[in-house]
CSV table of C-alpha atoms in Angstrom, one decimal:
chain,number,residue,atom,x,y,z
A,1,UNK,CA,-8.8,9.6,-20.8
A,2,UNK,CA,-7.1,9.8,-17.4
A,3,UNK,CA,-6.6,6.7,-15.6
A,4,UNK,CA,-8.6,6.8,-12.5
A,5,UNK,CA,-7.6,4.7,-9.5
A,6,UNK,CA,-9.6,1.8,-8.4
A,7,UNK,CA,-12.4,3.3,-5.8
A,8,UNK,CA,-12.1,0.1,-3.1
A,9,UNK,CA,-8.8,0.8,-2.9
A,10,UNK,CA,-8.6,4.4,-2.7
A,11,UNK,CA,-11.6,3.8,0.6
A,12,UNK,CA,-9.4,1.2,2.0
A,13,UNK,CA,-5.8,1.4,1.6
A,14,UNK,CA,-5.6,5.5,1.0
A,15,UNK,CA,-6.4,8.6,3.5
A,16,UNK,CA,-6.4,11.3,0.8
A,17,UNK,CA,-3.9,14.2,2.1
A,18,UNK,CA,-4.5,17.3,0.2
A,19,UNK,CA,-0.8,17.7,-0.9
A,20,UNK,CA,1.3,16.5,-2.8
A,21,UNK,CA,5.0,16.3,-2.6
A,22,UNK,CA,6.8,15.4,-5.6
A,23,UNK,CA,10.8,15.3,-4.6
A,24,UNK,CA,11.7,15.5,-8.6
A,25,UNK,CA,10.2,18.4,-9.7
A,26,UNK,CA,10.2,21.0,-6.3
A,27,UNK,CA,12.6,22.1,-4.0
A,28,UNK,CA,13.6,19.5,-1.7
A,29,UNK,CA,15.8,22.3,0.7
A,30,UNK,CA,13.5,22.0,3.5
A,31,UNK,CA,13.9,18.4,4.2
A,32,UNK,CA,17.5,17.4,5.2
A,33,UNK,CA,18.8,13.8,4.2
A,34,UNK,CA,19.1,13.6,8.3
A,35,UNK,CA,15.3,14.2,8.4
A,36,UNK,CA,14.8,11.9,5.4
A,37,UNK,CA,16.6,9.3,7.7
A,38,UNK,CA,15.0,10.0,10.8
A,39,UNK,CA,12.0,9.7,8.7
A,40,UNK,CA,12.3,5.9,8.3
A,41,UNK,CA,14.3,4.7,10.9
A,42,UNK,CA,11.0,2.8,12.3
A,43,UNK,CA,9.1,2.1,8.9
A,44,UNK,CA,6.4,0.2,8.2
A,45,UNK,CA,2.7,0.4,8.0
A,46,UNK,CA,1.5,0.5,11.8
A,47,UNK,CA,-1.7,-0.5,10.9
A,48,UNK,CA,-0.9,-3.8,9.1
A,49,UNK,CA,-0.7,-7.0,11.4
A,50,UNK,CA,1.8,-8.6,9.2
A,51,UNK,CA,4.5,-5.9,10.9
A,52,UNK,CA,3.4,-7.0,14.6
A,53,UNK,CA,6.6,-8.5,15.4
A,54,UNK,CA,8.7,-5.9,13.7
A,55,UNK,CA,8.9,-3.8,16.5
A,56,UNK,CA,12.2,-1.8,15.8
A,57,UNK,CA,10.5,-0.6,12.9
A,58,UNK,CA,7.1,0.3,14.3
A,59,UNK,CA,8.5,2.8,17.4
A,60,UNK,CA,8.7,6.0,16.4
A,61,UNK,CA,8.0,6.4,13.1
A,62,UNK,CA,9.1,9.7,11.2
A,63,UNK,CA,6.8,12.0,9.0
A,64,UNK,CA,7.7,11.1,5.6
A,65,UNK,CA,8.2,8.0,3.7
A,66,UNK,CA,9.6,8.2,0.1
A,67,UNK,CA,10.4,5.9,-3.0
A,68,UNK,CA,12.5,6.5,-5.9
A,69,UNK,CA,12.4,4.3,-8.6
A,70,UNK,CA,13.4,4.3,-12.5
A,71,UNK,CA,12.5,2.0,-15.2
A,72,UNK,CA,15.0,0.8,-17.4
A,73,UNK,CA,12.4,-0.5,-20.3
A,74,UNK,CA,10.2,2.4,-20.3
A,75,UNK,CA,12.5,5.3,-19.3
A,76,UNK,CA,10.4,6.5,-16.6
A,77,UNK,CA,11.3,8.2,-13.4
A,78,UNK,CA,9.6,8.2,-10.1
A,79,UNK,CA,10.9,10.5,-6.9
A,80,UNK,CA,7.9,10.5,-4.5
A,81,UNK,CA,6.9,10.9,-1.3
A,82,UNK,CA,3.7,9.1,-0.8
A,83,UNK,CA,3.3,9.4,2.8
A,84,UNK,CA,3.3,12.0,5.5
A,85,UNK,CA,2.1,12.0,9.2
A,86,UNK,CA,0.2,8.8,9.1
A,87,UNK,CA,-1.5,9.4,5.9
A,88,UNK,CA,-0.9,8.4,2.5
A,89,UNK,CA,-1.3,10.7,-0.4
A,90,UNK,CA,-4.0,9.5,-2.5
A,91,UNK,CA,-2.4,11.0,-5.9
A,92,UNK,CA,0.9,10.3,-5.1
A,93,UNK,CA,-0.2,6.4,-4.5
A,94,UNK,CA,-2.0,6.7,-7.8
A,95,UNK,CA,1.7,7.5,-9.2
A,96,UNK,CA,3.3,4.7,-7.9
A,97,UNK,CA,0.8,2.7,-8.9
A,98,UNK,CA,1.1,3.6,-12.4
A,99,UNK,CA,4.9,3.3,-12.8
A,100,UNK,CA,4.6,-0.1,-11.2
A,101,UNK,CA,2.5,-1.3,-13.8
A,102,UNK,CA,2.8,-4.0,-16.1
A,103,UNK,CA,5.0,-2.1,-19.2
A,104,UNK,CA,4.6,-5.0,-21.3
A,105,UNK,CA,0.9,-4.1,-21.9
A,106,UNK,CA,0.4,-1.3,-19.7
A,107,UNK,CA,-2.5,-3.4,-17.5
A,108,UNK,CA,-2.7,-1.8,-14.3
A,109,UNK,CA,-3.2,-3.4,-10.7
A,110,UNK,CA,-3.5,-1.3,-7.2
A,111,UNK,CA,-0.2,-1.9,-5.6
A,112,UNK,CA,-0.1,-2.9,-1.9
A,113,UNK,CA,1.4,-0.2,-0.1
A,114,UNK,CA,2.9,-2.7,2.5
A,115,UNK,CA,5.6,-3.6,-0.4
A,116,UNK,CA,6.1,0.1,-1.1
A,117,UNK,CA,6.9,0.6,3.0
A,118,UNK,CA,8.9,-2.4,2.7
A,119,UNK,CA,11.1,-1.3,-0.3
A,120,UNK,CA,11.2,2.3,1.1
A,121,UNK,CA,12.4,1.2,4.5
A,122,UNK,CA,15.1,-1.5,2.6
A,123,UNK,CA,16.2,1.6,0.6
A,124,UNK,CA,16.9,3.9,3.7
A,125,UNK,CA,18.9,1.3,5.9
A,126,UNK,CA,21.2,1.3,2.8
A,127,UNK,CA,21.9,4.9,2.9
A,128,UNK,CA,21.5,5.4,-1.0
A,129,UNK,CA,21.1,7.8,-3.1
A,130,UNK,CA,20.2,6.4,-6.3
A,131,UNK,CA,17.2,4.8,-7.3
A,132,UNK,CA,15.6,1.4,-7.7
A,133,UNK,CA,15.9,0.1,-11.1
A,134,UNK,CA,12.3,-1.7,-11.2
A,135,UNK,CA,12.3,-4.7,-12.9
A,136,UNK,CA,9.1,-6.1,-12.5
A,137,UNK,CA,6.1,-4.7,-10.5
A,138,UNK,CA,2.9,-6.0,-11.5
A,139,UNK,CA,2.6,-8.9,-13.8
A,140,UNK,CA,-0.6,-9.7,-15.6
A,141,UNK,CA,-1.7,-13.3,-16.1
A,142,UNK,CA,-0.9,-13.2,-19.4
A,143,UNK,CA,2.9,-11.5,-18.6
A,144,UNK,CA,3.3,-14.2,-15.6
A,145,UNK,CA,2.2,-17.7,-18.0
A,146,UNK,CA,4.9,-16.1,-20.5
A,147,UNK,CA,7.8,-16.2,-18.3
A,148,UNK,CA,6.9,-19.2,-16.6
A,149,UNK,CA,7.3,-20.5,-20.2
A,150,UNK,CA,10.9,-19.2,-20.3
A,151,UNK,CA,12.0,-19.9,-17.0
A,152,UNK,CA,10.9,-22.4,-14.0
A,153,UNK,CA,11.6,-20.0,-11.3
A,154,UNK,CA,8.8,-18.1,-11.8
A,155,UNK,CA,6.3,-18.9,-9.5
A,156,UNK,CA,2.3,-19.8,-11.0
A,157,UNK,CA,0.9,-18.0,-8.0
A,158,UNK,CA,3.3,-15.3,-8.0
A,159,UNK,CA,2.6,-12.3,-5.6
A,160,UNK,CA,3.2,-10.1,-8.8
A,161,UNK,CA,-0.2,-10.9,-10.0
A,162,UNK,CA,-1.3,-9.2,-6.9
A,163,UNK,CA,0.3,-6.5,-7.0
A,164,UNK,CA,2.3,-7.2,-4.0
A,165,UNK,CA,5.6,-7.6,-5.1
A,166,UNK,CA,8.7,-5.7,-6.8
A,167,UNK,CA,11.9,-6.9,-8.1
A,168,UNK,CA,14.8,-4.7,-7.7
A,169,UNK,CA,18.2,-3.8,-8.2
A,170,UNK,CA,20.8,-0.8,-7.3
A,171,UNK,CA,24.0,-0.2,-9.1
A,172,UNK,CA,25.8,0.8,-6.0
A,173,UNK,CA,24.5,-1.9,-3.8
A,174,UNK,CA,24.9,-6.1,-4.2
A,175,UNK,CA,22.1,-8.5,-4.0
A,176,UNK,CA,23.2,-9.6,-0.9
A,177,UNK,CA,23.2,-6.3,0.5
A,178,UNK,CA,19.7,-5.4,-0.8
A,179,UNK,CA,18.6,-8.6,0.7
A,180,UNK,CA,19.6,-8.4,4.1
A,181,UNK,CA,17.9,-4.7,4.1
A,182,UNK,CA,14.9,-6.1,3.1
A,183,UNK,CA,15.1,-9.0,5.4
A,184,UNK,CA,16.2,-6.8,8.5
A,185,UNK,CA,12.2,-5.2,8.1
A,186,UNK,CA,11.0,-8.6,9.2
A,187,UNK,CA,7.8,-7.8,7.0
A,188,UNK,CA,7.7,-10.1,4.0
A,189,UNK,CA,9.2,-12.5,1.4
A,190,UNK,CA,12.7,-11.8,0.5
A,191,UNK,CA,14.5,-13.8,-2.6
A,192,UNK,CA,17.9,-13.2,-3.7
A,193,UNK,CA,18.3,-14.0,-7.3
A,194,UNK,CA,22.3,-13.4,-7.8
A,195,UNK,CA,22.9,-14.6,-11.3
A,196,UNK,CA,20.3,-12.0,-13.0
A,197,UNK,CA,21.3,-9.5,-9.9
A,198,UNK,CA,17.9,-8.4,-8.3
A,199,UNK,CA,16.1,-8.7,-5.2
A,200,UNK,CA,12.4,-9.6,-4.9
A,201,UNK,CA,10.5,-7.9,-2.1
A,202,UNK,CA,6.9,-9.1,-1.3
A,203,UNK,CA,4.5,-8.5,1.7
A,204,UNK,CA,3.6,-11.9,2.4
A,205,UNK,CA,4.6,-13.8,4.9
A,206,UNK,CA,8.4,-13.8,6.3
A,207,UNK,CA,10.4,-15.8,4.5
A,208,UNK,CA,13.8,-15.7,2.1
A,209,UNK,CA,15.0,-17.6,-0.5
A,210,UNK,CA,17.4,-17.7,-3.2
A,211,UNK,CA,21.5,-17.1,-3.2
């Protein structure tokens, strides 16, 4: 049975487009690298009050937002344009939400699109072509409890439980470089985990931690 995207999120977060752009399997010749960079030059959700102070990123937003990830645990890859000319693409958002599921038990929760926008903006600012490695997206309560039992660094009320956070890695960029790019968005939480070689990004209050 095909997974159905939650109706309340489809209604409240997603403005449906009649086009789905999947860069992995289509010809991207019509979209230049310069065009993609321009599209993200002032990224993040214009409708979200969280970003009211991020004026530099909100002015003159481009026409396209794109996210690229792979999951080393499942072997899955995602290369998706999910926002075009002011609208989120419902089918693309479904794919992102499924990709960022709890891979340990396949439980799914709607991913907050503000977090996806932060990820996309930071990726663009670093000017990299490689996809993020997704370490952790949504975490079910069972998974979060298991990880808390193993490590004191896992929060009891983690934003991963709400679908508001992602732990990410890039082979070509250091933890500090990734964290600086995410922090430059002035749009959420950024955690450095140098020992484990990943950066946490979320759409909560603006804050930083780690080293």
